[in-house]
Coordinates of C-alpha atoms in Angstrom, one line a residue:
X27 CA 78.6 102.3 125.3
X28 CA 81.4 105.2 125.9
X29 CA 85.0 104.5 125.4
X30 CA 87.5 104.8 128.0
X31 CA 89.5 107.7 128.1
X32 CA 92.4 106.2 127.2
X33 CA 90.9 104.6 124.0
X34 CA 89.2 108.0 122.9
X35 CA 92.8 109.6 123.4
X36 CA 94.6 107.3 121.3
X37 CA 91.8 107.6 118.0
X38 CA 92.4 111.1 118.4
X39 CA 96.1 110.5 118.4
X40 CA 95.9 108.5 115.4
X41 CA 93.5 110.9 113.3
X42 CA 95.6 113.3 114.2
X43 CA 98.6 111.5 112.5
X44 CA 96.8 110.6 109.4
X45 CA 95.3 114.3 108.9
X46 CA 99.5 115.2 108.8
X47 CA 100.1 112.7 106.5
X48 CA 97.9 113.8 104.0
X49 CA 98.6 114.8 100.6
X50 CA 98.1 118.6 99.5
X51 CA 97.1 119.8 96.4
X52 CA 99.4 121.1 93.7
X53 CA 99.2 125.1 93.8
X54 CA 98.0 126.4 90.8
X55 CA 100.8 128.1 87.9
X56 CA 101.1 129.4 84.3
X57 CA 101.7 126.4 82.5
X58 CA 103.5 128.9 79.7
X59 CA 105.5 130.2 82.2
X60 CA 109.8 129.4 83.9
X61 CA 110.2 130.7 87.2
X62 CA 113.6 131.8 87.4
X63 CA 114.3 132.0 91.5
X64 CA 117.6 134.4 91.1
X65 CA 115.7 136.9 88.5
X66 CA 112.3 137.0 90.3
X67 CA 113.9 137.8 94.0
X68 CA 116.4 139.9 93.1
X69 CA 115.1 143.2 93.8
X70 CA 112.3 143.7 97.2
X71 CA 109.4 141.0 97.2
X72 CA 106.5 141.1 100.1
X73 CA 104.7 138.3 101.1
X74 CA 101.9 137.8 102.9
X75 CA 100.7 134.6 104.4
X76 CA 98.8 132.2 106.7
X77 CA 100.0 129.9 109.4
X78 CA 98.4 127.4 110.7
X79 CA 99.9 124.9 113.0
X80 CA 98.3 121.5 114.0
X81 CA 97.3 123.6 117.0
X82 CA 96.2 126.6 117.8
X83 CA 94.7 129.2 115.9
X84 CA 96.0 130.3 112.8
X85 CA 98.8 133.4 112.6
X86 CA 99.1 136.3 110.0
X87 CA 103.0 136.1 108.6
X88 CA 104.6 139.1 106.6
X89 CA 107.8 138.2 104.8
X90 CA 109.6 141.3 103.6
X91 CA 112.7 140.4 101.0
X92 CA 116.0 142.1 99.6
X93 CA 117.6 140.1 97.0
X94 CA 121.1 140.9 95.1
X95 CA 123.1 138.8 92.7
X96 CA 126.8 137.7 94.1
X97 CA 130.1 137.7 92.1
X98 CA 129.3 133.8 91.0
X99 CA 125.9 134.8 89.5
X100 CA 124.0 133.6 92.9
X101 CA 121.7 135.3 95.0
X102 CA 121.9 137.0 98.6
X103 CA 118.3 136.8 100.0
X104 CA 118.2 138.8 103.1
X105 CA 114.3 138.4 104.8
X106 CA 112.8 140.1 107.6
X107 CA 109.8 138.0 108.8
X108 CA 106.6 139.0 111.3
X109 CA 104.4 136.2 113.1
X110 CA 101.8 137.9 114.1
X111 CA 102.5 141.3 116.4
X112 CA 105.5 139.7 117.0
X113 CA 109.2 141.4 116.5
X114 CA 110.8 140.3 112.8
X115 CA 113.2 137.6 112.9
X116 CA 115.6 137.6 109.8
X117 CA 117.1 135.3 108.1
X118 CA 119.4 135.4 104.8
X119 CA 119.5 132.5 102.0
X120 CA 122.5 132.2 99.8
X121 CA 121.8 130.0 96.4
X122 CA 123.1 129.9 92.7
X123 CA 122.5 127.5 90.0
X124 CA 124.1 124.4 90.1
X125 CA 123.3 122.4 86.7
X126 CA 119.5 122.2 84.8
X127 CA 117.2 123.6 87.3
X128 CA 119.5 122.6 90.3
X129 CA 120.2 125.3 92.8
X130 CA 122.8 124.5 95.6
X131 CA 122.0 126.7 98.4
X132 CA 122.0 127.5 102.5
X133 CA 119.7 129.1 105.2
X134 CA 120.5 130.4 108.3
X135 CA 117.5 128.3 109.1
X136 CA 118.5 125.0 107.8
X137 CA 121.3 122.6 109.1
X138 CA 123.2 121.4 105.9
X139 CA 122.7 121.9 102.1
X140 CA 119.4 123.1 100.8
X141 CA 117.7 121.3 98.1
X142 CA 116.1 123.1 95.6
X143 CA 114.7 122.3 91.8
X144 CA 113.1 124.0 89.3
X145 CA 111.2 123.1 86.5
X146 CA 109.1 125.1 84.2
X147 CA 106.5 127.6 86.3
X148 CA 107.5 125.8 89.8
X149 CA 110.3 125.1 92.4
X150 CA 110.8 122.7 95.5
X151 CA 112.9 123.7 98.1
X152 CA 113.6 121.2 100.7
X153 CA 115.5 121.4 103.9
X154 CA 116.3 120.6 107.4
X155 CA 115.4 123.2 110.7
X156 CA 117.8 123.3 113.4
X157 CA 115.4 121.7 115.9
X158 CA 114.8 118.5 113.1
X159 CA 111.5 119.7 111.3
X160 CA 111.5 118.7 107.8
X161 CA 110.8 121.7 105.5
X162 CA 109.1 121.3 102.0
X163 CA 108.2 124.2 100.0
X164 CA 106.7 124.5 96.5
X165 CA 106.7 127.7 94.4
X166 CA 104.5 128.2 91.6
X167 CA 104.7 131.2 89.0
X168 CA 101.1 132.9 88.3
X169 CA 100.0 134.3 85.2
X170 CA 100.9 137.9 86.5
X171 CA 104.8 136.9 86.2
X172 CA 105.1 139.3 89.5
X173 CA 103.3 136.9 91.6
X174 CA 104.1 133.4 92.9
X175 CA 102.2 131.3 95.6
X176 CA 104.2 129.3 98.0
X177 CA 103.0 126.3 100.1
X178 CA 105.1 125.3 102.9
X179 CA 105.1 122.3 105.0
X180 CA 106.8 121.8 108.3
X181 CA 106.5 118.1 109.4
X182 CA 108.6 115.8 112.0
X183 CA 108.8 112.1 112.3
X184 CA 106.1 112.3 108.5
X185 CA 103.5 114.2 110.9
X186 CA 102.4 117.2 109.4
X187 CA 103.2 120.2 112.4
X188 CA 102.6 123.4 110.0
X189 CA 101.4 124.6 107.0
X190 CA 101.9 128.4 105.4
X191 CA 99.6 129.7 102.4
X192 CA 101.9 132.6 100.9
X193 CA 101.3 135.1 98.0
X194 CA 105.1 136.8 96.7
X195 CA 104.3 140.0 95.2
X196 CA 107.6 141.5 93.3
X197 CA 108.1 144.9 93.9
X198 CA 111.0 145.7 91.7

């Protein structure tokens, strides 16, 4: 017996929902290791990575970085960022520690404060988009202390839209 079309569209919708919601595993890091955000972007960093949206096929991203400390001990993170053949969008991030592994912190990206912690060989970043995406980004330190692997996750209303693979190469 086939199910209506109506029926068929709604399990999909609801698979759908529950493959956004579903937990991701921890990126690997040096447990020896302290990521220090201001230190390790300060300088040029590269970064390639992997988009893929809920739909669609997934996109090659390029994330080229200038960091520079500011007169409170802070970073200026200035990015220049390629989808796919795409122009580069940029985007700067201001931060600067704020207590034990607290960084207060903007994005031109982000309505309102960013959130970000760190703690031992990883970060989370956290923030709102202009158009009301959630963002929530890990960082993890490698053994090659030039390296870190970010994980980011785009989601609205807890539904999983987005996710980007990334590996940070320090070039400085």
């Amino acid at each position: 017996m086939s199910l209506p079309a109506a029926a068929r569209l709604a399990i999909a919708g609801v698979a759908l929902a529950l493959a956004g919601c579903a937990p991701s595993r921890p990126l690997p890091a040096d447990p020896s290791a302290r990521l220090d955000p201001i230190a390790f972007f300060t300088g040029r960093t590269h970064g390639d990575a992997i988009l893929q949206k809920l739909v669609g096929r997934a996109v090659k991203v390029r994330v080229d970085s200038s960091g520079r400390r500011d007169r409170q001990g802070g970073l200026i993170l200035d990015q220049a960022i390629r989808k796919g053949g795409k122009p580069a969008r940029h985007r700067r991030w201001l931060f600067r520690l704020d207590g034990r592994g607290r960084y207060q912190g903007s994005l031109t990206d982000a309505v309102g404060p960013v959130d970000f912690v760190s703690a031992g060989p990883r970060a989370t970043i956290r923030y709102r988009m202009k158009n009301g995406m959630e963002v929530d980004q890990h960082l993890a330190l490698q053994r090659d202390p030039r390296l870190v692997l970010n994980r980011l996750t785009v989601s609205k209303f807890g539904l999983r839209l987005a996710t980007l693979d990334e590996r940070i190469r320090k070039l400085d």
